[in-house]
Coordinates of C-alpha atoms in Angstrom, one line a residue:
Chain A
A1 CA 46.3 64.6 136.0
Q2 CA 46.7 61.6 138.2
S3 CA 45.0 61.2 141.6
V4 CA 44.4 58.6 144.2
T5 CA 41.4 58.5 146.5
Q6 CA 41.3 56.3 149.6
L7 CA 37.7 56.1 150.9
G8 CA 37.7 56.2 154.7
S9 CA 40.5 57.8 156.5
H10 CA 39.8 55.5 159.5
V11 CA 38.8 51.9 159.4
S12 CA 38.2 49.6 162.4
V13 CA 37.8 45.9 162.2
S14 CA 37.6 43.2 164.8
E15 CA 40.5 40.7 165.1
G16 CA 39.8 37.9 162.7
A17 CA 37.5 39.9 160.5
L18 CA 38.0 40.8 156.9
V19 CA 40.0 43.8 156.1
L20 CA 39.0 45.9 153.1
L21 CA 40.7 49.2 152.3
R22 CA 39.5 51.0 149.3
C23 CA 41.5 52.8 146.7
N24 CA 40.4 54.4 143.4
Y25 CA 42.6 56.2 141.0
S26 CA 42.6 58.3 137.9
S27 CA 45.3 57.9 135.3
S28 CA 45.6 58.8 131.7
V29 CA 47.7 55.7 131.0
P30 CA 47.6 52.2 132.3
P31 CA 48.8 52.7 135.8
Y32 CA 51.3 51.0 138.1
L33 CA 49.6 50.6 141.4
F34 CA 51.0 50.1 144.9
W35 CA 50.0 49.7 148.5
Y36 CA 52.3 50.7 151.3
V37 CA 52.0 50.2 155.0
Q38 CA 53.4 52.6 157.7
Y39 CA 53.7 51.3 161.2
P40 CA 54.0 53.9 164.0
N41 CA 57.2 55.9 163.8
Q42 CA 58.5 54.0 160.9
G43 CA 58.9 54.5 157.1
L44 CA 56.7 53.2 154.4
Q45 CA 57.0 49.5 153.5
L46 CA 55.9 48.1 150.2
L47 CA 53.0 45.6 150.7
L48 CA 52.3 44.8 147.0
K49 CA 52.2 46.2 143.5
Y50 CA 50.5 45.8 140.2
T51 CA 52.3 46.7 137.0
T52 CA 51.2 44.2 134.3
G53 CA 49.8 40.7 134.1
A54 CA 47.6 39.0 136.6
T55 CA 45.2 41.5 138.1
L56 CA 45.1 39.8 141.5
V57 CA 48.3 40.4 143.3
K58 CA 49.5 39.0 146.5
G59 CA 51.7 40.8 148.9
I60 CA 53.3 40.3 152.3
N61 CA 51.6 39.5 155.5
G62 CA 48.6 37.9 153.8
F63 CA 47.4 41.0 152.0
E64 CA 46.2 41.0 148.4
A65 CA 44.7 43.5 146.0
E66 CA 42.8 43.3 142.7
F67 CA 43.2 45.7 139.9
K68 CA 39.9 46.4 138.3
K69 CA 40.3 48.6 135.3
S70 CA 36.6 49.1 134.7
E71 CA 36.1 50.4 138.2
T72 CA 39.5 52.2 138.3
S73 CA 40.0 50.5 141.7
F74 CA 42.8 48.7 143.5
H75 CA 41.3 47.7 146.8
L76 CA 43.4 46.0 149.5
T77 CA 42.0 43.0 151.4
K78 CA 43.1 40.5 154.0
P79 CA 40.8 37.6 155.1
S80 CA 41.5 37.8 158.8
A81 CA 42.9 40.8 160.6
H82 CA 45.6 40.5 163.2
M83 CA 46.4 43.0 165.9
S84 CA 49.8 43.5 164.2
D85 CA 48.0 44.9 161.1
A86 CA 47.1 48.1 162.9
A87 CA 48.9 50.8 160.9
E88 CA 48.5 53.5 158.2
Y89 CA 48.0 52.2 154.7
F90 CA 48.7 54.2 151.6
C91 CA 47.7 53.5 148.0
A92 CA 49.9 55.0 145.3
V93 CA 49.7 55.3 141.5
S94 CA 52.6 55.8 139.0
D95 CA 52.1 57.0 135.5
T96 CA 54.5 58.0 132.8
G97 CA 55.9 60.8 134.9
N98 CA 58.7 60.7 137.4
Q99 CA 56.8 60.3 140.6
F100 CA 54.3 58.4 142.6
Y101 CA 51.0 60.0 143.6
F102 CA 50.0 58.9 147.1
G103 CA 46.5 58.7 148.6
T104 CA 45.8 60.4 151.8
G105 CA 46.1 57.2 153.8
T106 CA 43.8 55.0 155.8
S107 CA 44.4 54.3 159.4
L108 CA 43.5 50.7 160.3
T109 CA 42.5 49.9 163.9
V110 CA 42.1 46.2 164.9
I111 CA 39.8 45.7 167.9
P112 CA 40.6 42.6 170.0
Chain B
D1 CA 72.3 46.6 156.4
T2 CA 69.8 49.4 156.2
A3 CA 68.8 50.0 152.6
V4 CA 67.9 53.6 152.9
S5 CA 69.2 55.3 156.0
Q6 CA 68.4 58.8 157.2
T7 CA 70.1 60.8 159.9
P8 CA 69.1 62.1 162.3
K9 CA 65.9 60.3 163.3
Y10 CA 64.8 63.2 165.4
L11 CA 65.6 66.8 165.1
V12 CA 64.4 69.6 167.5
T13 CA 65.5 73.1 166.7
Q14 CA 64.6 76.7 167.1
M15 CA 63.0 78.9 164.5
G16 CA 65.5 80.6 162.3
N17 CA 68.1 77.9 162.5
D18 CA 69.7 76.1 159.6
K19 CA 69.7 72.3 159.6
S20 CA 70.5 69.4 157.3
I21 CA 69.1 65.9 157.0
K22 CA 71.3 63.2 155.4
C23 CA 70.2 60.2 153.3
E24 CA 72.1 57.3 151.9
Q25 CA 71.0 54.3 150.0
N26 CA 73.0 51.1 149.4
L27 CA 70.7 49.6 146.9
G28 CA 72.4 50.8 143.8
H29 CA 69.3 52.7 142.8
D30 CA 69.5 55.6 140.3
T31 CA 66.8 57.8 141.7
M32 CA 66.3 59.4 145.1
Y33 CA 63.4 61.4 146.6
W34 CA 62.5 63.6 149.5
Y35 CA 58.9 63.5 150.8
K36 CA 57.3 65.6 153.5
Q37 CA 54.6 64.0 155.6
D38 CA 52.5 66.4 157.6
S39 CA 50.6 65.9 160.8
K40 CA 47.6 64.4 158.9
K41 CA 49.9 61.8 157.3
F42 CA 49.7 63.4 153.9
L43 CA 52.7 62.7 151.7
K44 CA 54.0 65.3 149.4
I45 CA 57.0 65.0 147.1
M46 CA 59.6 67.7 147.4
F47 CA 62.5 66.7 145.2
S48 CA 63.7 63.9 143.0
Y49 CA 67.2 63.3 141.8
N50 CA 68.3 60.9 139.1
N51 CA 72.0 60.1 139.1
K52 CA 72.8 63.4 140.7
E53 CA 70.5 65.3 138.3
L54 CA 67.5 67.2 139.7
I55 CA 64.4 65.9 137.9
I56 CA 61.5 67.0 140.2
N57 CA 61.4 70.2 142.1
E58 CA 57.9 70.7 143.5
T59 CA 56.8 74.0 144.8
V60 CA 58.6 74.2 148.1
P61 CA 60.2 77.3 149.6
N62 CA 63.7 78.0 148.4
R63 CA 64.8 77.7 151.9
F64 CA 64.9 74.0 151.1
S65 CA 67.9 73.0 149.1
P66 CA 68.7 69.4 148.1
K67 CA 72.2 68.3 147.4
S68 CA 73.3 65.1 145.8
P69 CA 77.1 64.5 145.9
D70 CA 76.7 61.1 144.2
K71 CA 73.8 58.9 143.3
A72 CA 73.9 57.1 146.6
H73 CA 73.4 60.2 148.7
L74 CA 70.7 62.9 148.7
N75 CA 70.9 65.5 151.5
L76 CA 68.3 68.1 152.4
H77 CA 69.4 71.5 153.8
I78 CA 66.8 73.8 155.3
N79 CA 67.6 77.5 156.0
S80 CA 65.8 79.8 158.4
L81 CA 63.5 77.1 159.8
E82 CA 59.9 78.0 160.5
L83 CA 57.2 76.5 162.7
G84 CA 55.4 75.2 159.6
D85 CA 58.4 73.1 158.6
S86 CA 57.7 70.7 161.5
A87 CA 56.9 67.4 159.9
V88 CA 58.4 64.0 159.1
Y89 CA 60.7 64.0 156.2
F90 CA 61.2 60.8 154.2
C91 CA 64.0 59.9 151.9
A92 CA 63.2 57.2 149.3
S93 CA 64.9 55.6 146.3
S94 CA 63.9 53.6 143.2
Q95 CA 65.8 51.6 140.7
D96 CA 64.4 53.3 137.7
R97 CA 63.7 56.8 136.7
G98 CA 60.1 57.4 135.8
R99 CA 57.4 55.0 136.8
G100 CA 59.2 53.3 139.6
K101 CA 58.1 49.9 138.5
G102 CA 59.9 48.2 141.3
G103 CA 58.4 50.5 143.9
Y104 CA 60.1 52.9 146.2
T105 CA 62.2 52.0 149.2
F106 CA 61.7 54.4 152.0
G107 CA 64.0 55.4 154.9
S108 CA 62.6 55.5 158.4
G109 CA 62.0 59.2 158.4
T110 CA 63.3 62.3 160.2
R111 CA 60.9 63.9 162.6
L112 CA 61.7 67.6 162.5
T113 CA 60.2 69.8 165.3
V114 CA 60.7 73.5 165.1
V115 CA 60.1 75.4 168.4

């Protein structure tokens, strides 16, 4: 069975500080991994994805994530947080089935 | 043009009523989904259709019935609404069936409130 664990349901950072949102997964096959962002009262927007190839992937809005197979992790980072980054972030994994498995989300607060 | 559009955006209704939520995608994707997001932001898949064929039907009450008249549309009909049905419902689509290599494209959601 596949699962996604996001450590920390709430993360607060100061504006300009490093953002680190953690995601660990379990999968019986090499996974496809995704990060989505949900702004208040909006749908989910794809930030970045890893399917194959380079393990460090860059996404929109300055975010990036690194696939670490040995650690079964796909943590999301951004060097410098902006106020506009405040949102809910979801990690997701896709295996050979027909669906994504989403984590429970991490709410990011940016403190001015 | 909105890629995945849902209507209505907000829906307030009384217990026992029947309501529908419509979803349309103009991306040419083959697979469409309905997700339910509860008050704690948890996302749970409800249904998935590939080219009008039901491929995922998770354990949801049979009061929920999806209908896909064509591969660009996936509607959700809910009978005898209950308080516990209050949630945000998201429609999504993906190019491929299966692993969704390209990712999912989500609609902006329908916030259903049952009173």
